[in-house]
mmCIF file of C-alpha atoms in Angstrom:
data_model
loop_
_atom_site.group_PDB
_atom_site.id
_atom_site.type_symbol
_atom_site.label_atom_id
_atom_site.label_comp_id
_atom_site.label_asym_id
_atom_site.label_seq_id
_atom_site.Cartn_x
_atom_site.Cartn_y
_atom_site.Cartn_z
ATOM 1 C CA UNK A 1 -0.110 -0.061 -0.134
ATOM 2 C CA UNK A 2 1.202 3.540 -1.008
ATOM 3 C CA UNK A 3 0.476 6.428 0.944
ATOM 4 C CA UNK A 4 0.169 9.793 -0.065
ATOM 5 C CA UNK A 5 0.023 13.290 1.253
ATOM 6 C CA UNK A 6 -3.004 15.270 0.402
ATOM 7 C CA UNK A 7 -2.395 19.428 -0.507
ATOM 8 C CA UNK A 8 -3.315 21.352 2.096
ATOM 9 C CA UNK A 9 -3.064 24.886 1.185
ATOM 10 C CA UNK A 10 -1.700 27.444 2.992
ATOM 11 C CA UNK A 11 0.271 23.918 5.116
ATOM 12 C CA UNK A 12 2.061 21.681 3.117
ATOM 13 C CA UNK A 13 3.856 23.773 0.593
ATOM 14 C CA UNK A 14 7.935 23.012 0.418
ATOM 15 C CA UNK A 15 9.025 24.153 3.362
ATOM 16 C CA UNK A 16 6.530 21.539 5.667
ATOM 17 C CA UNK A 17 7.240 18.854 3.277
ATOM 18 C CA UNK A 18 10.789 19.087 3.717
ATOM 19 C CA UNK A 19 10.686 18.549 6.828
ATOM 20 C CA UNK A 20 7.868 16.606 7.350
ATOM 21 C CA UNK A 21 10.361 13.736 5.216
ATOM 22 C CA UNK A 22 12.503 14.697 7.651
ATOM 23 C CA UNK A 23 11.123 14.025 11.068
ATOM 24 C CA UNK A 24 8.677 11.630 9.874
ATOM 25 C CA UNK A 25 9.422 9.449 7.086
ATOM 26 C CA UNK A 26 7.483 7.512 5.142
ATOM 27 C CA UNK A 27 5.467 9.664 3.166
ATOM 28 C CA UNK A 28 5.957 7.969 -0.454
ATOM 29 C CA UNK A 29 4.063 11.323 -2.463
ATOM 30 C CA UNK A 30 3.458 14.257 -1.437
ATOM 31 C CA UNK A 31 0.612 16.362 -3.594
ATOM 32 C CA UNK A 32 0.859 20.104 -3.761
ATOM 33 C CA UNK A 33 -1.047 22.577 -2.913
ATOM 34 C CA UNK A 34 -2.911 23.347 -6.597
ATOM 35 C CA UNK A 35 -1.423 25.602 -8.791
ATOM 36 C CA UNK A 36 -3.485 27.433 -10.624
ATOM 37 C CA UNK A 37 -2.468 28.467 -14.298
ATOM 38 C CA UNK A 38 -3.756 31.554 -16.213
ATOM 39 C CA UNK A 39 -4.844 32.679 -19.424
ATOM 40 C CA UNK A 40 -0.894 34.167 -19.705
ATOM 41 C CA UNK A 41 1.190 31.524 -18.779
ATOM 42 C CA UNK A 42 3.042 32.374 -16.296
ATOM 43 C CA UNK A 43 3.829 31.145 -12.330
ATOM 44 C CA UNK A 44 3.561 33.109 -9.938
ATOM 45 C CA UNK A 45 6.216 33.544 -7.530
ATOM 46 C CA UNK A 46 5.248 31.780 -4.693
ATOM 47 C CA UNK A 47 3.710 28.667 -7.171
ATOM 48 C CA UNK A 48 7.514 28.756 -8.727
ATOM 49 C CA UNK A 49 9.039 28.389 -5.318
ATOM 50 C CA UNK A 50 7.081 25.589 -4.522
ATOM 51 C CA UNK A 51 7.392 23.687 -7.235
ATOM 52 C CA UNK A 52 11.316 24.086 -8.684
ATOM 53 C CA UNK A 53 12.969 21.078 -7.986
ATOM 54 C CA UNK A 54 15.957 22.013 -5.969
ATOM 55 C CA UNK A 55 13.596 23.478 -3.291
ATOM 56 C CA UNK A 56 11.831 19.173 -3.884
ATOM 57 C CA UNK A 57 15.416 17.246 -3.508
ATOM 58 C CA UNK A 58 14.540 14.243 -1.074
ATOM 59 C CA UNK A 59 10.839 14.236 -1.728
ATOM 60 C CA UNK A 60 8.736 12.611 -4.661
ATOM 61 C CA UNK A 61 5.637 14.775 -5.172
ATOM 62 C CA UNK A 62 2.990 15.411 -8.023
ATOM 63 C CA UNK A 63 2.362 18.927 -8.477
ATOM 64 C CA UNK A 64 -1.703 19.656 -8.845
ATOM 65 C CA UNK A 65 -3.318 21.407 -11.532
ATOM 66 C CA UNK A 66 -6.506 23.534 -10.701
ATOM 67 C CA UNK A 67 -8.371 25.046 -13.645
ATOM 68 C CA UNK A 68 -11.340 24.679 -16.331
ATOM 69 C CA UNK A 69 -9.165 25.637 -18.998
ATOM 70 C CA UNK A 70 -7.716 23.182 -20.827
ATOM 71 C CA UNK A 71 -5.486 25.741 -23.074
ATOM 72 C CA UNK A 72 -3.581 26.517 -19.531
ATOM 73 C CA UNK A 73 -3.380 22.998 -18.220
ATOM 74 C CA UNK A 74 -1.505 21.673 -21.104
ATOM 75 C CA UNK A 75 0.832 25.223 -21.057
ATOM 76 C CA UNK A 76 1.348 24.038 -17.376
ATOM 77 C CA UNK A 77 1.877 20.431 -17.728
ATOM 78 C CA UNK A 78 4.617 21.313 -19.973
ATOM 79 C CA UNK A 79 6.103 23.947 -18.299
ATOM 80 C CA UNK A 80 6.422 21.083 -15.840
ATOM 81 C CA UNK A 81 7.883 18.213 -17.666
ATOM 82 C CA UNK A 82 10.592 20.679 -18.917
ATOM 83 C CA UNK A 83 10.946 20.338 -14.815
ATOM 84 C CA UNK A 84 11.830 16.944 -15.063
ATOM 85 C CA UNK A 85 8.058 15.839 -13.950
ATOM 86 C CA UNK A 86 6.615 12.906 -15.281
ATOM 87 C CA UNK A 87 3.009 13.207 -13.495
ATOM 88 C CA UNK A 88 1.135 15.802 -12.867
ATOM 89 C CA UNK A 89 -3.082 15.864 -10.582
ATOM 90 C CA UNK A 90 -6.080 17.753 -11.830
ATOM 91 C CA UNK A 91 -8.263 18.901 -9.308
ATOM 92 C CA UNK A 92 -11.561 18.112 -9.675
ATOM 93 C CA UNK A 93 -12.856 18.120 -5.961
ATOM 94 C CA UNK A 94 -11.845 21.643 -4.131
ATOM 95 C CA UNK A 95 -15.114 22.279 -2.733
ATOM 96 C CA UNK A 96 -14.196 26.045 -2.188
ATOM 97 C CA UNK A 97 -17.227 28.128 -2.939
ATOM 98 C CA UNK A 98 -14.562 31.005 -4.766
ATOM 99 C CA UNK A 99 -13.227 28.364 -7.106
ATOM 100 C CA UNK A 100 -16.205 26.327 -8.132
ATOM 101 C CA UNK A 101 -18.129 29.935 -8.608
ATOM 102 C CA UNK A 102 -15.510 30.222 -11.094
ATOM 103 C CA UNK A 103 -16.228 26.894 -12.854
ATOM 104 C CA UNK A 104 -13.104 24.968 -11.478
ATOM 105 C CA UNK A 105 -12.552 21.947 -8.893
ATOM 106 C CA UNK A 106 -15.675 20.206 -7.936
ATOM 107 C CA UNK A 107 -17.395 23.348 -9.642
ATOM 108 C CA UNK A 108 -16.474 21.378 -13.118
ATOM 109 C CA UNK A 109 -18.707 18.291 -12.281
ATOM 110 C CA UNK A 110 -21.721 20.344 -12.585
ATOM 111 C CA UNK A 111 -21.308 20.795 -16.344
ATOM 112 C CA UNK A 112 -20.047 17.340 -18.267
ATOM 113 C CA UNK A 113 -20.619 18.278 -21.235
ATOM 114 C CA UNK A 114 -17.934 20.783 -20.838
ATOM 115 C CA UNK A 115 -15.563 18.540 -18.640
ATOM 116 C CA UNK A 116 -15.640 16.173 -21.103
ATOM 117 C CA UNK A 117 -14.215 18.617 -23.714
ATOM 118 C CA UNK A 118 -11.318 20.045 -21.353
ATOM 119 C CA UNK A 119 -10.511 15.882 -20.756
ATOM 120 C CA UNK A 120 -10.363 15.415 -24.429
ATOM 121 C CA UNK A 121 -7.990 17.972 -24.769
ATOM 122 C CA UNK A 122 -5.446 17.700 -22.561
ATOM 123 C CA UNK A 123 -5.777 13.514 -22.637
ATOM 124 C CA UNK A 124 -4.934 13.821 -26.306
ATOM 125 C CA UNK A 125 -2.175 16.979 -25.640
ATOM 126 C CA UNK A 126 -0.292 16.025 -22.546
ATOM 127 C CA UNK A 127 2.522 13.653 -22.757
ATOM 128 C CA UNK A 128 2.464 13.021 -18.860
ATOM 129 C CA UNK A 129 0.815 10.848 -17.069
ATOM 130 C CA UNK A 130 -2.330 12.614 -15.050
ATOM 131 C CA UNK A 131 -3.773 11.260 -11.855
ATOM 132 C CA UNK A 132 -7.090 12.581 -10.693
ATOM 133 C CA UNK A 133 -8.304 13.717 -7.750
ATOM 134 C CA UNK A 134 -12.789 14.114 -7.796
ATOM 135 C CA UNK A 135 -14.862 14.399 -5.213
ATOM 136 C CA UNK A 136 -18.406 12.251 -6.242
ATOM 137 C CA UNK A 137 -20.075 15.392 -7.315
ATOM 138 C CA UNK A 138 -21.424 19.096 -6.980
ATOM 139 C CA UNK A 139 -24.770 18.530 -5.114
ATOM 140 C CA UNK A 140 -26.091 14.755 -4.672
ATOM 141 C CA UNK A 141 -23.937 11.720 -4.711
ATOM 142 C CA UNK A 142 -26.406 9.811 -7.048
ATOM 143 C CA UNK A 143 -24.285 12.091 -9.776
ATOM 144 C CA UNK A 144 -21.199 10.080 -9.294
ATOM 145 C CA UNK A 145 -22.276 7.824 -11.814
ATOM 146 C CA UNK A 146 -22.122 10.018 -14.598
ATOM 147 C CA UNK A 147 -19.490 11.236 -13.387
ATOM 148 C CA UNK A 148 -17.662 7.944 -13.015
ATOM 149 C CA UNK A 149 -18.765 6.331 -16.592
ATOM 150 C CA UNK A 150 -17.118 9.911 -18.018
ATOM 151 C CA UNK A 151 -13.744 9.326 -16.382
ATOM 152 C CA UNK A 152 -13.867 5.851 -17.140
ATOM 153 C CA UNK A 153 -13.413 6.386 -20.577
ATOM 154 C CA UNK A 154 -9.675 8.065 -20.241
ATOM 155 C CA UNK A 155 -6.684 6.355 -19.371
ATOM 156 C CA UNK A 156 -6.054 8.087 -15.886
ATOM 157 C CA UNK A 157 -3.058 7.280 -14.254
ATOM 158 C CA UNK A 158 -4.754 7.012 -10.837
ATOM 159 C CA UNK A 159 -8.452 7.953 -9.821
ATOM 160 C CA UNK A 160 -8.650 9.842 -6.373
ATOM 161 C CA UNK A 161 -12.103 9.322 -4.602
ATOM 162 C CA UNK A 162 -12.942 11.678 -1.792
ATOM 163 C CA UNK A 163 -16.812 10.374 -1.209
ATOM 164 C CA UNK A 164 -18.641 13.665 -0.739
ATOM 165 C CA UNK A 165 -20.390 16.098 -2.752
ATOM 166 C CA UNK A 166 -19.110 19.281 -3.025
ATOM 167 C CA UNK A 167 -21.727 21.134 -0.658
ATOM 168 C CA UNK A 168 -20.753 18.412 1.986
ATOM 169 C CA UNK A 169 -17.425 20.514 1.856
ATOM 170 C CA UNK A 170 -15.835 18.734 5.024
ATOM 171 C CA UNK A 171 -18.830 18.981 7.510
ATOM 172 C CA UNK A 172 -20.207 15.699 6.747
ATOM 173 C CA UNK A 173 -19.941 12.273 6.939
ATOM 174 C CA UNK A 174 -17.948 10.308 4.045
ATOM 175 C CA UNK A 175 -20.480 8.355 1.463
ATOM 176 C CA UNK A 176 -17.899 5.286 1.653
ATOM 177 C CA UNK A 177 -21.112 2.795 -0.023
ATOM 178 C CA UNK A 178 -19.905 5.360 -3.083
ATOM 179 C CA UNK A 179 -16.539 4.429 -2.856
ATOM 180 C CA UNK A 180 -17.538 1.213 -2.991
ATOM 181 C CA UNK A 181 -19.310 1.432 -6.382
ATOM 182 C CA UNK A 182 -15.883 2.808 -7.394
ATOM 183 C CA UNK A 183 -14.350 -0.318 -6.231
ATOM 184 C CA UNK A 184 -16.509 -1.740 -8.471
ATOM 185 C CA UNK A 185 -16.620 0.010 -11.619
ATOM 186 C CA UNK A 186 -14.180 1.949 -12.361
ATOM 187 C CA UNK A 187 -11.371 1.278 -14.966
ATOM 188 C CA UNK A 188 -8.169 2.843 -13.504
ATOM 189 C CA UNK A 189 -6.312 2.187 -10.327
ATOM 190 C CA UNK A 190 -7.750 3.427 -7.729
ATOM 191 C CA UNK A 191 -6.548 5.904 -4.428
ATOM 192 C CA UNK A 192 -9.171 6.515 -1.419
ATOM 193 C CA UNK A 193 -9.491 9.406 0.401
ATOM 194 C CA UNK A 194 -11.348 11.250 2.916
ATOM 195 C CA UNK A 195 -11.223 11.070 6.821
ATOM 196 C CA UNK A 196 -7.775 8.645 7.551
ATOM 197 C CA UNK A 197 -7.511 9.787 11.396
ATOM 198 C CA UNK A 198 -6.066 7.038 12.763
ATOM 199 C CA UNK A 199 -3.388 3.915 11.548
ATOM 200 C CA UNK A 200 -6.829 2.086 12.394
ATOM 201 C CA UNK A 201 -9.308 4.094 9.753
ATOM 202 C CA UNK A 202 -5.942 3.237 7.131
ATOM 203 C CA UNK A 203 -6.212 -0.949 8.095
ATOM 204 C CA UNK A 204 -10.007 -0.860 7.727
ATOM 205 C CA UNK A 205 -9.684 1.037 4.198
ATOM 206 C CA UNK A 206 -7.172 -0.892 3.268
ATOM 207 C CA UNK A 207 -9.253 -4.160 4.465
ATOM 208 C CA UNK A 208 -12.428 -3.159 2.949
ATOM 209 C CA UNK A 209 -10.949 -2.184 -0.469
ATOM 210 C CA UNK A 210 -8.024 -4.188 -0.869
ATOM 211 C CA UNK A 211 -7.159 -3.649 -4.543
ATOM 212 C CA UNK A 212 -6.664 0.244 -3.674
ATOM 213 C CA UNK A 213 -3.562 1.287 -4.594
ATOM 214 C CA UNK A 214 -2.994 4.189 -2.266
ATOM 215 C CA UNK A 215 -4.812 6.385 0.432
ATOM 216 C CA UNK A 216 -4.192 10.220 0.856
ATOM 217 C CA UNK A 217 -4.199 11.387 3.613
ATOM 218 C CA UNK A 218 -4.617 15.237 4.650
ATOM 219 C CA UNK A 219 -6.138 16.650 8.034
ATOM 220 C CA UNK A 220 -5.755 13.735 9.519
ATOM 221 C CA UNK A 221 -1.499 13.425 8.646
ATOM 222 C CA UNK A 222 -1.205 17.162 9.911
ATOM 223 C CA UNK A 223 -2.891 16.750 12.778
ATOM 224 C CA UNK A 224 -0.216 13.336 13.465
ATOM 225 C CA UNK A 225 3.037 14.050 11.338
ATOM 226 C CA UNK A 226 3.492 10.705 12.777
ATOM 227 C CA UNK A 227 0.628 8.760 11.465
ATOM 228 C CA UNK A 228 2.429 7.184 8.158
ATOM 229 C CA UNK A 229 5.424 6.450 10.168
ATOM 230 C CA UNK A 230 3.929 4.662 12.671
ATOM 231 C CA UNK A 231 1.777 2.295 9.980
ATOM 232 C CA UNK A 232 5.073 1.790 8.070
ATOM 233 C CA UNK A 233 7.549 1.445 10.646
ATOM 234 C CA UNK A 234 5.642 1.244 14.115
ATOM 235 C CA UNK A 235 7.231 4.318 15.581
ATOM 236 C CA UNK A 236 5.283 6.391 18.068
ATOM 237 C CA UNK A 237 4.719 9.761 18.077
ATOM 238 C CA UNK A 238 6.689 10.992 20.970
ATOM 239 C CA UNK A 239 5.950 15.128 21.923
ATOM 240 C CA UNK A 240 9.856 15.940 21.725
ATOM 241 C CA UNK A 241 9.661 15.121 18.276
ATOM 242 C CA UNK A 242 7.152 17.008 17.403
ATOM 243 C CA UNK A 243 8.210 20.213 19.609
ATOM 244 C CA UNK A 244 11.411 19.620 17.615
ATOM 245 C CA UNK A 245 9.856 19.569 14.366
ATOM 246 C CA UNK A 246 7.765 22.152 15.621
ATOM 247 C CA UNK A 247 10.584 24.633 16.250
ATOM 248 C CA UNK A 248 12.015 23.677 12.952
ATOM 249 C CA UNK A 249 9.284 24.538 10.998
ATOM 250 C CA UNK A 250 8.832 27.790 12.309
ATOM 251 C CA UNK A 251 12.714 29.089 11.751
ATOM 252 C CA UNK A 252 12.310 27.899 8.275
ATOM 253 C CA UNK A 253 9.919 30.333 8.323
ATOM 254 C CA UNK A 254 10.232 32.856 9.814
ATOM 255 C CA UNK A 255 14.077 32.693 7.465
ATOM 256 C CA UNK A 256 11.626 32.282 4.399
ATOM 257 C CA UNK A 257 9.092 35.472 5.562
ATOM 258 C CA UNK A 258 11.176 37.773 6.723
ATOM 259 C CA UNK A 259 8.785 38.566 9.277
ATOM 260 C CA UNK A 260 7.903 36.685 12.335
ATOM 261 C CA UNK A 261 3.578 38.011 12.092
ATOM 262 C CA UNK A 262 3.410 36.033 8.888
ATOM 263 C CA UNK A 263 5.349 32.894 10.168
ATOM 264 C CA UNK A 264 3.415 32.939 13.575
ATOM 265 C CA UNK A 265 0.643 32.744 11.583
ATOM 266 C CA UNK A 266 1.955 30.025 9.090
ATOM 267 C CA UNK A 267 2.575 27.926 12.336
ATOM 268 C CA UNK A 268 -1.340 28.211 14.003
ATOM 269 C CA UNK A 269 -3.030 27.469 10.312
ATOM 270 C CA UNK A 270 -0.791 23.618 11.426
ATOM 271 C CA UNK A 271 -2.007 23.988 15.269
ATOM 272 C CA UNK A 272 -5.539 24.098 14.098
ATOM 273 C CA UNK A 273 -5.255 20.480 13.407
ATOM 274 C CA UNK A 274 -2.184 19.676 15.930
ATOM 275 C CA UNK A 275 -3.804 20.737 19.100
ATOM 276 C CA UNK A 276 -6.142 17.514 18.338
ATOM 277 C CA UNK A 277 -3.424 15.614 19.729
ATOM 278 C CA UNK A 278 -3.271 17.376 22.996
ATOM 279 C CA UNK A 279 -5.928 17.605 26.572
ATOM 280 C CA UNK A 280 -7.397 21.127 27.571
ATOM 281 C CA UNK A 281 -7.566 21.900 23.679
ATOM 282 C CA UNK A 282 -9.439 24.963 24.235
ATOM 283 C CA UNK A 283 -7.540 26.412 26.786
ATOM 284 C CA UNK A 284 -4.044 26.218 24.376
ATOM 285 C CA UNK A 285 -6.119 27.378 21.420
ATOM 286 C CA UNK A 286 -7.045 30.471 23.110
ATOM 287 C CA UNK A 287 -3.997 30.989 24.907
ATOM 288 C CA UNK A 288 -2.035 30.693 20.289
ATOM 289 C CA UNK A 289 -4.602 33.134 19.742
ATOM 290 C CA UNK A 290 -4.021 35.901 21.961
ATOM 291 C CA UNK A 291 -0.251 35.445 20.903
ATOM 292 C CA UNK A 292 0.264 38.342 18.410
ATOM 293 C CA UNK A 293 4.544 38.308 18.031
ATOM 294 C CA UNK A 294 7.034 35.809 18.467
ATOM 295 C CA UNK A 295 7.413 35.988 22.189
ATOM 296 C CA UNK A 296 3.940 35.683 23.439
ATOM 297 C CA UNK A 297 3.815 33.027 20.593
ATOM 298 C CA UNK A 298 6.574 31.206 22.060
ATOM 299 C CA UNK A 299 5.607 30.542 25.539
ATOM 300 C CA UNK A 300 2.124 29.351 24.150
ATOM 301 C CA UNK A 301 3.955 26.779 22.457
ATOM 302 C CA UNK A 302 6.181 26.188 25.628
ATOM 303 C CA UNK A 303 3.229 25.362 27.867
ATOM 304 C CA UNK A 304 1.852 23.028 25.108
ATOM 305 C CA UNK A 305 4.736 20.282 25.298
ATOM 306 C CA UNK A 306 5.208 21.234 29.198
ATOM 307 C CA UNK A 307 1.999 20.827 30.818
ATOM 308 C CA UNK A 308 -0.460 19.162 27.877
ATOM 309 C CA UNK A 309 -0.462 15.418 27.718
ATOM 310 C CA UNK A 310 -1.138 13.548 23.860
ATOM 311 C CA UNK A 311 -4.919 12.587 24.151
ATOM 312 C CA UNK A 312 -5.969 8.647 24.160
ATOM 313 C CA UNK A 313 -6.366 8.084 20.006
ATOM 314 C CA UNK A 314 -10.159 7.717 20.953
ATOM 315 C CA UNK A 315 -10.178 11.351 22.509
ATOM 316 C CA UNK A 316 -9.078 13.255 19.806
ATOM 317 C CA UNK A 317 -11.136 15.828 18.919
ATOM 318 C CA UNK A 318 -12.345 14.769 15.206
ATOM 319 C CA UNK A 319 -14.120 18.037 14.727
ATOM 320 C CA UNK A 320 -10.669 19.470 14.491
ATOM 321 C CA UNK A 321 -9.728 16.990 11.501
#
């Protein structure tokens, strides 16, 4: 079984990926937060920094592309191929209202004829392997039958299915019965993504669907960066290791941004998930929210690591994940 790290915008950029791989080995592939090419055919500065091969020497990454324009997709894929990449990922799953309103991400699932035209062009022109990350549909899970029938017509390198519809966002339980339809009827290799928060979740999913090529973990892996390491090597998360990872990540963000406030904001994004590991999360979260400078932030973090024990796995707060 292969384990992949899903992209989380604002968190899993190249700085995070490299440090995660160093401290918590085991992830087989890291997906980049989406690149959003435009008609100007130029990556933004931050996008370029994230995909430069020299910034990803020790990790295997798959660049993800978010666009409704086949021409823009093909341009981006060509640029990535020139950098040495051999695979790209098409984002048909982003549920963001802003993205969907532009007809991108999960919004493309609302217009299958247009999606068909788009797929015809990119599979004709792109020489890279194309994987696809999708939701079940935009509004109702029953839309997935037509979505899957369309996707089955293309030589997709891997189909990553998140079994929710766009309007579910991440608030409602995954619709596992519809993933079973994918497992039964997909003509392309499958990857499961959605609510994999513990090693038990991963084991249960792998047992239910023994022909899966891979599992993709996102929020659960940010919450517990050691999750894949534990499953592969039996290494239990130690508080000292998490603390050292945190400190190295903070230092790297401070160096990259040259601005403590921006670095702290980025770290707070991670803490939204990592706090689920600790007891008395609400008190710890309040102290972190109040921290506005480096001193108050570091004091709040030190207090968490010194005073808050890890919660048992069955008590970790799922709403934070």
